[in-house]
Short mmCIF file of C-alpha atoms in Angstrom, two decimals:
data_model
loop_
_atom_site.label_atom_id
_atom_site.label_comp_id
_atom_site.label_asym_id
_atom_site.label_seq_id
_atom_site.Cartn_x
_atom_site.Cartn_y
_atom_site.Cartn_z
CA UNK A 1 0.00 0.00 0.00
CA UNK A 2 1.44 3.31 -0.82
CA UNK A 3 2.08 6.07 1.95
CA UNK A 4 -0.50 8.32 -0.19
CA UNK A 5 -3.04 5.84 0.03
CA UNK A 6 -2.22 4.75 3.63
CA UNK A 7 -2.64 8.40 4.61
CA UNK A 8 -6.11 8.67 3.14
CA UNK A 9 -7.35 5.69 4.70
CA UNK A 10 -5.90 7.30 8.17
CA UNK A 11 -8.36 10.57 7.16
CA UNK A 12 -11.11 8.57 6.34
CA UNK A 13 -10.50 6.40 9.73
CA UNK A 14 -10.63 9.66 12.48
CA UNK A 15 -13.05 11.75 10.57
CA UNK A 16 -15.32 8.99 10.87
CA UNK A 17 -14.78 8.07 14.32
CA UNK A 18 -15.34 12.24 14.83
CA UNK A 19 -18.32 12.32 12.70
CA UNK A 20 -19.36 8.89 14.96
CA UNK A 21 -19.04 10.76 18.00
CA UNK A 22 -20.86 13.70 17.03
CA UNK A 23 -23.71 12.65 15.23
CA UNK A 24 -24.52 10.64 18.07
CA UNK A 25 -24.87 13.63 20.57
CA UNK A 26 -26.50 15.63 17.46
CA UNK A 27 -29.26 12.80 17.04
CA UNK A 28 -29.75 12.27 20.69
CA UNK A 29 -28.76 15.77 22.67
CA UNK A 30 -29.31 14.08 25.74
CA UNK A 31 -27.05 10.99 25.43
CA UNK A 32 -24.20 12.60 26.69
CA UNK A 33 -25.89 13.53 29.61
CA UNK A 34 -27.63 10.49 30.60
CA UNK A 35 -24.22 8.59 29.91
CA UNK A 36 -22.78 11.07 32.18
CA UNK A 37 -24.73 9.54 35.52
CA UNK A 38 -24.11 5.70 34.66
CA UNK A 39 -22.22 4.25 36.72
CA UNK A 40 -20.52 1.69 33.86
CA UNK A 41 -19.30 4.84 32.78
CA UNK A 42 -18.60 7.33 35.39
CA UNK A 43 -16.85 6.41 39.02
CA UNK A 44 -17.12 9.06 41.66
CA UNK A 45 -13.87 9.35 40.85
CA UNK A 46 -13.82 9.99 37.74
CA UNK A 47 -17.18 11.49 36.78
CA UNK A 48 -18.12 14.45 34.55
CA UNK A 49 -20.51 15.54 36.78
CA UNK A 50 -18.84 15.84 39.47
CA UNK A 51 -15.99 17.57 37.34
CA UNK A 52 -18.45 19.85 36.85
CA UNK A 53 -19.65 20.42 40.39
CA UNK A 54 -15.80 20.94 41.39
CA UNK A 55 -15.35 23.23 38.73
CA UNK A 56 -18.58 25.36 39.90
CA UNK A 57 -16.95 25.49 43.16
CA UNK A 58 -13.65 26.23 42.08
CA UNK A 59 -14.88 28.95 39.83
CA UNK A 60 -16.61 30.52 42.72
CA UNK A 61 -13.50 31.01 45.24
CA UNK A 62 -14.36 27.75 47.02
CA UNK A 63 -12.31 24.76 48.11
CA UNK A 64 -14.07 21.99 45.69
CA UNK A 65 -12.16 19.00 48.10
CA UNK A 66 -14.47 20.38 51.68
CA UNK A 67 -18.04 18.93 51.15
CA UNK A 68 -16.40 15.35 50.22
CA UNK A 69 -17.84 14.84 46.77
CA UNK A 70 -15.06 15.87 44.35
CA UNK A 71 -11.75 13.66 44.21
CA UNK A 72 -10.16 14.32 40.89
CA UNK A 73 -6.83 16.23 40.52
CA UNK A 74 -6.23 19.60 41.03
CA UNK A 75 -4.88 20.44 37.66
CA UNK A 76 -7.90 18.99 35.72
CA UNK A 77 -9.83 21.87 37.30
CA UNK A 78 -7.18 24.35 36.24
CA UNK A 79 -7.04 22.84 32.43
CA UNK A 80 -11.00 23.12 32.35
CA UNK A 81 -11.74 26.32 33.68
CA UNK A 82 -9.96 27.59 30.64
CA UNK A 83 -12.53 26.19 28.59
CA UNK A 84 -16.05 27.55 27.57
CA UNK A 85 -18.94 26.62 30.41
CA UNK A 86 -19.99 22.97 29.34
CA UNK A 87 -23.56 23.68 30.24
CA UNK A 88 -23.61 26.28 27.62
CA UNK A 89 -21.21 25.06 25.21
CA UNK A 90 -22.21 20.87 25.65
CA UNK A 91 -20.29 20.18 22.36
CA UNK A 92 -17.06 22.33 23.73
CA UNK A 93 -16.23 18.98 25.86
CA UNK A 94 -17.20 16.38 23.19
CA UNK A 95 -14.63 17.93 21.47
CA UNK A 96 -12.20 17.76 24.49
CA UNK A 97 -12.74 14.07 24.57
CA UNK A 98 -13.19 13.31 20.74
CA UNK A 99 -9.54 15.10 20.14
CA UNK A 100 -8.38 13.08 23.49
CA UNK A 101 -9.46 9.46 21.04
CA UNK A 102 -7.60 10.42 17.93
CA UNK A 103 -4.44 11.24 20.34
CA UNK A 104 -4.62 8.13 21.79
CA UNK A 105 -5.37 5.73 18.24
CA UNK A 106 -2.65 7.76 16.91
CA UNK A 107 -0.22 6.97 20.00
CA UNK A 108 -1.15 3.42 19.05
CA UNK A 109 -0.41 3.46 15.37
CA UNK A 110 3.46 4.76 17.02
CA UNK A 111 3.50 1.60 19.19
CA UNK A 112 2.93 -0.60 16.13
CA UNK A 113 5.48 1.21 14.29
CA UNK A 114 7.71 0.75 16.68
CA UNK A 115 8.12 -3.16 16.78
CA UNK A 116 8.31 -3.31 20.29
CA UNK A 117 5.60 -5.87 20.42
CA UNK A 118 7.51 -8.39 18.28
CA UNK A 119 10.89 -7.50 18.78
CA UNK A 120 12.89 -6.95 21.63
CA UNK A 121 16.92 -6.89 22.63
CA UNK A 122 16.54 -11.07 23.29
CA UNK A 123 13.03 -12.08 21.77
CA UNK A 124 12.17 -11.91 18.29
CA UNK A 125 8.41 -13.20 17.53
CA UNK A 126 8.56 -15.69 14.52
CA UNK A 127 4.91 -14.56 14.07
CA UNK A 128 5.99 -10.82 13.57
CA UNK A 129 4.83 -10.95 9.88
CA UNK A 130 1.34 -11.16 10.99
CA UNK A 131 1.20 -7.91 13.10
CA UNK A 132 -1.81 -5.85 12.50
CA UNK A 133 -1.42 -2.82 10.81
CA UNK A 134 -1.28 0.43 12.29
CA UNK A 135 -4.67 1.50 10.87
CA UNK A 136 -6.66 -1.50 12.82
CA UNK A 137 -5.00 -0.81 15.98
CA UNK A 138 -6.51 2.49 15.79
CA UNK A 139 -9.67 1.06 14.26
CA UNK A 140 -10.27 -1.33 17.25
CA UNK A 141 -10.33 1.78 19.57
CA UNK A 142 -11.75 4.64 18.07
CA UNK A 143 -14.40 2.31 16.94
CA UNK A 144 -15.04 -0.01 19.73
CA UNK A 145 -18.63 0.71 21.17
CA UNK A 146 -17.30 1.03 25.20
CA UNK A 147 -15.02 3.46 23.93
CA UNK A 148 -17.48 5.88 21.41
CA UNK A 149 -20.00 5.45 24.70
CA UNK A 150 -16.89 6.95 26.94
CA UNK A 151 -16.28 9.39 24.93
CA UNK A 152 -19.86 10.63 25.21
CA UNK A 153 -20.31 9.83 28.80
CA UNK A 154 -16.83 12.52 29.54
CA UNK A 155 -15.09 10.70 32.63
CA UNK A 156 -11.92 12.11 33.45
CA UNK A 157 -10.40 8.54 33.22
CA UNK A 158 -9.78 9.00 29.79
CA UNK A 159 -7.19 11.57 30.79
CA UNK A 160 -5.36 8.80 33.04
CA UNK A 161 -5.88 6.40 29.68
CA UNK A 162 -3.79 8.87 27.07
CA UNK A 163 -1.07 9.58 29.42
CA UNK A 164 -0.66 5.84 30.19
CA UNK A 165 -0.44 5.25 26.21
CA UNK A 166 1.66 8.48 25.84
CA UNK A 167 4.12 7.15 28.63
CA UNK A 168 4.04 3.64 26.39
CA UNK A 169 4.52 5.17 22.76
CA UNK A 170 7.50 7.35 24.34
CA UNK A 171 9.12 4.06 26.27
CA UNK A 172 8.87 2.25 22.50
CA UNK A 173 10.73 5.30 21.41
CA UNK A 174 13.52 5.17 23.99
CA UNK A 175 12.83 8.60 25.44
CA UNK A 176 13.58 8.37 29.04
CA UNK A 177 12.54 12.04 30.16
CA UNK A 178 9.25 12.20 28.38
CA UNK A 179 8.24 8.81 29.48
CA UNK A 180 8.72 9.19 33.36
CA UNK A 181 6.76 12.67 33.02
CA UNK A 182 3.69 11.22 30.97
CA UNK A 183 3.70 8.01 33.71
CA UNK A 184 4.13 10.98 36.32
CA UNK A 185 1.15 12.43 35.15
CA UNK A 186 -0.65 9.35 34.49
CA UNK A 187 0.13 8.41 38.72
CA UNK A 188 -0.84 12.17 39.73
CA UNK A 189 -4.42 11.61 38.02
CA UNK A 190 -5.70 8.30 39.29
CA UNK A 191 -2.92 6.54 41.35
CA UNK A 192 -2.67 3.03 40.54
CA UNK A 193 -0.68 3.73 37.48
CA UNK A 194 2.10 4.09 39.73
CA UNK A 195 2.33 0.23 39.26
CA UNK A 196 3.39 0.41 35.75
CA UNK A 197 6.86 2.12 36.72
CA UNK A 198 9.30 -2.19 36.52
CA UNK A 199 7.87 -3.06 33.46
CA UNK A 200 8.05 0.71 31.99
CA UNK A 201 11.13 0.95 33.31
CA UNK A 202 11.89 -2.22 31.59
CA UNK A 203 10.60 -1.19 27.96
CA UNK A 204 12.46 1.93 28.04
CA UNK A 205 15.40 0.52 29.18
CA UNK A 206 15.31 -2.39 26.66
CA UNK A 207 14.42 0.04 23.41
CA UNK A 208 16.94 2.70 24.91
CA UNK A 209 19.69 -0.25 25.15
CA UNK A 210 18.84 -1.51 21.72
CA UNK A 211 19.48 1.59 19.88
CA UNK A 212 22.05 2.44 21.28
CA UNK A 213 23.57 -0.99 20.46
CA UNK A 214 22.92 -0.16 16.88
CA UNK A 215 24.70 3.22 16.89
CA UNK A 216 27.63 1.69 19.09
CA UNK A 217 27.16 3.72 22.40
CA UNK A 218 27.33 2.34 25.74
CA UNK A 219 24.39 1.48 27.72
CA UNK A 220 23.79 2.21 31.28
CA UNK A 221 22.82 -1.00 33.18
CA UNK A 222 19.08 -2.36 34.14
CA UNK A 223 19.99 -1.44 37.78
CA UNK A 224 21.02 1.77 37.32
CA UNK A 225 18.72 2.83 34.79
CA UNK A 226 15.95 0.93 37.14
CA UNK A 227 17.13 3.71 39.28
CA UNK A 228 16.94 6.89 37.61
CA UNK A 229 14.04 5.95 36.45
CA UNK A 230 11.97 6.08 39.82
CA UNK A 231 14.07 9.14 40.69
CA UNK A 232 12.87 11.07 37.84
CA UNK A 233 9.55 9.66 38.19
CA UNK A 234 9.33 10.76 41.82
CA UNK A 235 10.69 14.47 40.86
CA UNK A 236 8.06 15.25 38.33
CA UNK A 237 5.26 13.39 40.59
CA UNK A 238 6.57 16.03 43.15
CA UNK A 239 6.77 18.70 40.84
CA UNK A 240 2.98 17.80 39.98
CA UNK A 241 2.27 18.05 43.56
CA UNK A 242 3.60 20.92 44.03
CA UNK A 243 2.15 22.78 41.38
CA UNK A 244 -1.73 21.51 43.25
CA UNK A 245 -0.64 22.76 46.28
CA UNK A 246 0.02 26.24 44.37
CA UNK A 247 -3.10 26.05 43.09
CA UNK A 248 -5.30 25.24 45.69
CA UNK A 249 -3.34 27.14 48.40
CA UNK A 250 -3.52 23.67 50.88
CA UNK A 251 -2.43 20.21 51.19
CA UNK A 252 -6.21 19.37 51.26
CA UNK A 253 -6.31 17.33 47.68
CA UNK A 254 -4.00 14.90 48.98
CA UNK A 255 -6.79 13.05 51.14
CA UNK A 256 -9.60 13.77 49.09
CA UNK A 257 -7.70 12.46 45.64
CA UNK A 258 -5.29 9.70 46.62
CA UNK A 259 -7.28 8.75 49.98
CA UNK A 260 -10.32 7.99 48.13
CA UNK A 261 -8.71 5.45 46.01
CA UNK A 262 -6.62 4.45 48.90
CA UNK A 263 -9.56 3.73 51.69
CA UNK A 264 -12.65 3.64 49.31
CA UNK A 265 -14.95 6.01 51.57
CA UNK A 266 -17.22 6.19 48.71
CA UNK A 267 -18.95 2.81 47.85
CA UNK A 268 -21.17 4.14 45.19
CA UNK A 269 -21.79 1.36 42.76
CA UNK A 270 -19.77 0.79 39.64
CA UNK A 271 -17.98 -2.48 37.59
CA UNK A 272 -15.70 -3.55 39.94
CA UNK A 273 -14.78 -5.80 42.49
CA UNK A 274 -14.52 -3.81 46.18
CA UNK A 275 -17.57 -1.47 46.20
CA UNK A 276 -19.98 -4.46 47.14
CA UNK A 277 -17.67 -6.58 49.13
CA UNK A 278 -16.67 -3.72 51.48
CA UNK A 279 -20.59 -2.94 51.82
CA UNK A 280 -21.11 -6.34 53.34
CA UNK A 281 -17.77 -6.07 55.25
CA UNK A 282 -17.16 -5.43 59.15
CA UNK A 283 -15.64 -2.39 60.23
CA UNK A 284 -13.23 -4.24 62.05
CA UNK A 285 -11.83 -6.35 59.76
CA UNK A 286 -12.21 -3.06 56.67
CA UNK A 287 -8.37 -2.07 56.99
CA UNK A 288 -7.31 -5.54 57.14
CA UNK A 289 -8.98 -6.43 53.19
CA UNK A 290 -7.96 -2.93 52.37
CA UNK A 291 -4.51 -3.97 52.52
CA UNK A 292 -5.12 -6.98 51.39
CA UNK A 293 -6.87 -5.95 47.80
CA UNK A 294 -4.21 -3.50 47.22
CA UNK A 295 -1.26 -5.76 48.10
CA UNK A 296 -3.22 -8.41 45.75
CA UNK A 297 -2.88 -5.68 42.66
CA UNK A 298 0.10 -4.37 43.29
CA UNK A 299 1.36 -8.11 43.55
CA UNK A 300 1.23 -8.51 40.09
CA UNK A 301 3.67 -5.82 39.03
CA UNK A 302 6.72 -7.55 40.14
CA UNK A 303 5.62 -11.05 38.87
CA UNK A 304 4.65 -10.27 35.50
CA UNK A 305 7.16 -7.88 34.86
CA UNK A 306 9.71 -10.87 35.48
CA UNK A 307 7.78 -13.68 33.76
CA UNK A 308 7.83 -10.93 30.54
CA UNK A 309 11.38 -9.44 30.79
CA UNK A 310 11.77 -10.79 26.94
CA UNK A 311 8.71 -8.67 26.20
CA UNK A 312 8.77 -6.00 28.25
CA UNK A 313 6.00 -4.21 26.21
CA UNK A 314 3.72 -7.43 26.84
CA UNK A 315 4.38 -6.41 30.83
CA UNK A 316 2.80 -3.03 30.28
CA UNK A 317 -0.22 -4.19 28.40
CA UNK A 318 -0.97 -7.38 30.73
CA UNK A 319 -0.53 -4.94 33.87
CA UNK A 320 -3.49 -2.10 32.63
CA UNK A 321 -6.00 -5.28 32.10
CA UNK A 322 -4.95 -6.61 35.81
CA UNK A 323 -6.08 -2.43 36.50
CA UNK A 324 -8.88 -3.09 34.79
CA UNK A 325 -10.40 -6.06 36.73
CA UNK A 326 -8.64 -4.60 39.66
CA UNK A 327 -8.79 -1.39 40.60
CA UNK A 328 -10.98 -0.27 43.01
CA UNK A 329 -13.52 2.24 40.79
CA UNK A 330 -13.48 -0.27 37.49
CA UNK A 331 -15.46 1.68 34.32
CA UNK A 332 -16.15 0.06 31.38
CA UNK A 333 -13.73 2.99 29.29
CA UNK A 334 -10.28 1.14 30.66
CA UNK A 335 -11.75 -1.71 29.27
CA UNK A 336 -12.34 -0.98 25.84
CA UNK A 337 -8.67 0.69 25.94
CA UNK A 338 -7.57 -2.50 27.19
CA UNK A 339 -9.17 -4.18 24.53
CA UNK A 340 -7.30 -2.27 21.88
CA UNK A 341 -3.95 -2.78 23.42
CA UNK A 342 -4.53 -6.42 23.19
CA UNK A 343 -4.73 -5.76 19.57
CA UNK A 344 -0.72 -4.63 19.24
CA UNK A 345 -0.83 -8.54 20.05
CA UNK A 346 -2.71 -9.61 17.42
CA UNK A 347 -0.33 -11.45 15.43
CA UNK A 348 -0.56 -14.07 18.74
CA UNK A 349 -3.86 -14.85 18.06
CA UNK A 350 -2.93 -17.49 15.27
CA UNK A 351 -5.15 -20.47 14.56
CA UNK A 352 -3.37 -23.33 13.40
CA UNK A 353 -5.25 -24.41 9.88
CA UNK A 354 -4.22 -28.14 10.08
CA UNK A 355 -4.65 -28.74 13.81
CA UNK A 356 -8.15 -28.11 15.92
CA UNK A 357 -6.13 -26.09 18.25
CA UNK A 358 -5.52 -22.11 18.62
CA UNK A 359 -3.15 -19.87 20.43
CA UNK A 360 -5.72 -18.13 22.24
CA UNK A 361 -7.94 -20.60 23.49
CA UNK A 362 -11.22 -19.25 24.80
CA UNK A 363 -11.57 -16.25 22.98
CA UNK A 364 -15.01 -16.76 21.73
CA UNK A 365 -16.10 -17.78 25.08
CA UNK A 366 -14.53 -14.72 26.99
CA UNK A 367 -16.22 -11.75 24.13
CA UNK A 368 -19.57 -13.84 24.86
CA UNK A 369 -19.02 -13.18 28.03
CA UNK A 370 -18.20 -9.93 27.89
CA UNK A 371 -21.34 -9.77 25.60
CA UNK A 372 -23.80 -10.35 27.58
CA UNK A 373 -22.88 -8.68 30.77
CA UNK A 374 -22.92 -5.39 28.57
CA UNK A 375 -26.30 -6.11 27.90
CA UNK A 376 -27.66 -7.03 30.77
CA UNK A 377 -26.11 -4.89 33.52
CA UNK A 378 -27.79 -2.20 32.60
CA UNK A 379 -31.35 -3.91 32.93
CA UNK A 380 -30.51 -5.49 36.33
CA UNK A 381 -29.04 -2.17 37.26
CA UNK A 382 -32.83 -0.74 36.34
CA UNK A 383 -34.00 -3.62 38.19
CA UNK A 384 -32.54 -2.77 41.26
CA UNK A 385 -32.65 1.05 41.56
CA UNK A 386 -35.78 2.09 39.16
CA UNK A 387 -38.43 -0.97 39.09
CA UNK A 388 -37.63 -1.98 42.81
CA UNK A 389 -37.93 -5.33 41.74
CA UNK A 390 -34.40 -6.52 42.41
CA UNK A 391 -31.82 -5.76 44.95
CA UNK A 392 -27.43 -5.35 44.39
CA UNK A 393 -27.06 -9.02 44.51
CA UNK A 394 -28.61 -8.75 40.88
CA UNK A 395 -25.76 -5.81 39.55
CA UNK A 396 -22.86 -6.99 41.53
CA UNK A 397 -23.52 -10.76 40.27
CA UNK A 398 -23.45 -9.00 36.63
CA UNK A 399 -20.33 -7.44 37.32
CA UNK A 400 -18.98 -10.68 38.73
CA UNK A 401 -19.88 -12.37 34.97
CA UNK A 402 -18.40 -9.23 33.64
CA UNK A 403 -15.27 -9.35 35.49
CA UNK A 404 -14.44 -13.25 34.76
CA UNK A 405 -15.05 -12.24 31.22
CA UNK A 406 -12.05 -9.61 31.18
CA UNK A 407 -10.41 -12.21 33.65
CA UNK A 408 -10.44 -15.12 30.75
CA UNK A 409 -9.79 -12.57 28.15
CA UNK A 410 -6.49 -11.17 29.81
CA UNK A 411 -5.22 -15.05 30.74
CA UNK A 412 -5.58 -16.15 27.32
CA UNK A 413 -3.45 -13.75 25.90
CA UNK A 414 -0.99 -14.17 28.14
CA UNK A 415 -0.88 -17.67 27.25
CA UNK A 416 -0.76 -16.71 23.82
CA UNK A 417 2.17 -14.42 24.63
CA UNK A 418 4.05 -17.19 26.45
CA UNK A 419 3.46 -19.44 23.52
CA UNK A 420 5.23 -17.48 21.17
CA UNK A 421 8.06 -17.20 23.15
CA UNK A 422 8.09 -20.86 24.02
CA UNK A 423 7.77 -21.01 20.15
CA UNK A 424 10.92 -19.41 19.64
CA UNK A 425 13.03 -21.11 21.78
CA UNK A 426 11.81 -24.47 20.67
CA UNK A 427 10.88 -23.92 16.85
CA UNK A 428 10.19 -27.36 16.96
CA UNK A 429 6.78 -27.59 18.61
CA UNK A 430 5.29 -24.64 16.54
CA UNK A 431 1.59 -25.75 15.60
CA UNK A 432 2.59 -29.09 18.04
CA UNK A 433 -0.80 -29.02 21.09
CA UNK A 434 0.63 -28.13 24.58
CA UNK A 435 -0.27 -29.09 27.95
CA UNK A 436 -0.01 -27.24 31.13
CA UNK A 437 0.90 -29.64 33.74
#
């Protein structure tokens, strides 16, 4: 395909997710407000409307973080209260959002580009002809229904989603400063990014090392670099800090943005695991599983980023779907970003012609899954709250089906990830059926 032609297909591919996203609120003006208030959609950490109460506030010479209802950062209010009122200008924050997409499909096309999912400094994927192309990366996100519905719906999570991507595409790259600052900002906005610093760490380290290789420069070691790395990552979160604190005049954010996430004071319903099983739970025993589902997600950082130093790209992807099923106010946004990372992994997803076996094993199973919780949370979230004919057994047992779904999804492809690498190490067995014992 030539670059000319590769370049209009790229056109026609964002102006139609744009024209997607606002014929949609055109056709139905109150879509983007009723998408605002669902709770698949909007955590009361991340909600518009609440963005929107805080910004009132702030607006009006008045602490947003005293009455206990707004918990997003400090310098979203600043970066909003820029812009046009929303309630007058609706379409000004589409626009916010819709520009927010096409940065983050294009950050994915760079991540293609880059190779880093197929090729590293000691793994080299003998299925690395079959990569998607750029162009369907971006397709599977800009075009994937959770994601259009996100965009419409405005939750500030989408910030936390770009600068997680933007700290990725700049890792691929090799650019150490920019990619601690974007991961900086990505921590300062909902926390549990934070996690992602080994196996970023590890990318950049491994694409920095490899280049350099090729123009014949010395390298600094994993250690060291592991180093510097949280040191700079620490001085910009700092820097972000401190740059609140000058804004709102008090240390008052700290509690009311990184507490929430930390103790979970607010048990308003949503996707996730903890809102319902810390309803149920005993005061006594609240701090105890507090630790305990924190230490469980934060686990997973060191393990997988070990099990995947050959793919240290592979780490990064596998460790925002554990944040996905994990974190403690899930939306169903992080999910369809998830889904369209799992695409830079596409060419794992090989079915073997001759054989009745597959890389990924239970993928129709898992998007069934997926499937049919989509459809029917909502109704047994109506159930419960409108018709008064169910109770939160109904929605949290939806979420439970929801959450295996993503759980199935994210195993498989790390199977499939293994796989190849097993592959490559013993060319042998490629298209051979294999056994966990």
């Amino acid at each position: 395909m030539t670059a000319n032609g590769s370049s209009q297909q790229k056109t026609l591919l964002f102006a139609g997710a744009v024209a997607v996203r606002f014929a949609l609120a055109a056709a139905l003006p109150g879509l983007p407000d009723f998408l605002s208030g669902r709770v698949e959609i909007s955590t009361p950490v991340t909600g518009f409307k609440r963005l929107q109460e805080g910004l009132f506030l702030y607006n009006h010479g008045v602490s947003p973080y005293d009455g206990g209802v707004f918990h997003q950062a400090p310098l979203l209010l600043s970066f909003f209260s820029i812009s046009p009122d929303f309630v007058q200008s609706p379409l000004i924050s589409l626009a916010i959002y819709t520009a927010l997409d096409c940065l983050i499909a294009s950050l994915l096309m760079q991540i293609v580009r880059s190779g880093a999912a197929t090729q590293s400094q000691s793994f080299s994927s003998p299925r690395r002809h079959r990569t998607w192309s750029p162009l369907a990366v971006a397709a599977s996100y800009l075009l994937n229904p959770f994601t259009i519905l996100t965009c419409l719906g405005r939750p500030t999570s989408v910030f936390t989603t770009f600068f997680v991507l933007l700290a990725t595409a700049k890792a691929c790259s090799g650019a150490f400063i920019s990619c601690t600052f974007a991961l900086a900002l990505a921590a300062y906005t909902s926390l549990h990014p934070a996690l992602l610093i080994a196996p970023m760490a590890l990318l950049c380290h491994d694409r920095l090392t490899t280049s350099k290789q090729t123009s014949n420069k010395n390298s600094p070691s994993l250690a060291t670099f592991g180093f510097q790395f949280v040191l700079a990552f620490s001085g910009f979160w700092a820097i972000l800090l401190g740059l609140s604190y000058f804004l709102m005049q008090d240390w008052s954010f700290i509690n009311s943005v990184y507490g929430t996430r930390l103790l979970l004071p607010d048990l308003t319903p949503n996707v996730g695991l903890w809102w319902y099983f810390f309803i149920e739970m005993f005061d006594s025993f609240r701090s105890f599983f507090l630790g305990v589902f924190w230490l469980h997600m934060a686990s997973y950082s060191p393990v997988i980023t070990i099990r995947l130093q050959k793919q240290p790209l592979a780490a990064v992807v596998l460790m925002c779907g554990v944040f996905v099923i994990f974190q403690p106010y899930a939306n169903v946004g992080d999910a369809g970003a998830f889904m369209a990372m799992l695409t830079l992994y596409g060419h794992a997803f090989e079915n073997y012609s001759h054989l009745t076996i597959s890389v990924t094993r239970y993928a129709f199973t898992a998007l069934s899954t997926l499937l049919y919780s989509a459809l029917l949370g909502p109704a047994f979230y109506y159930l419960w709250i409108y018709a008064g004919s169910g109770n939160a057994n109904f929605f949290y047992a939806i979420t439970l089906v929801w959450t295996l779904g993503l759980v199935v999804v994210t195993a498989d492809v790390l199977w499939a990830i293994l796989r190849d690498e097993w592959e490559t190490e013993r060319p042998e067995m490629k298209g051979q059926e294999a056994r966990q014992i």
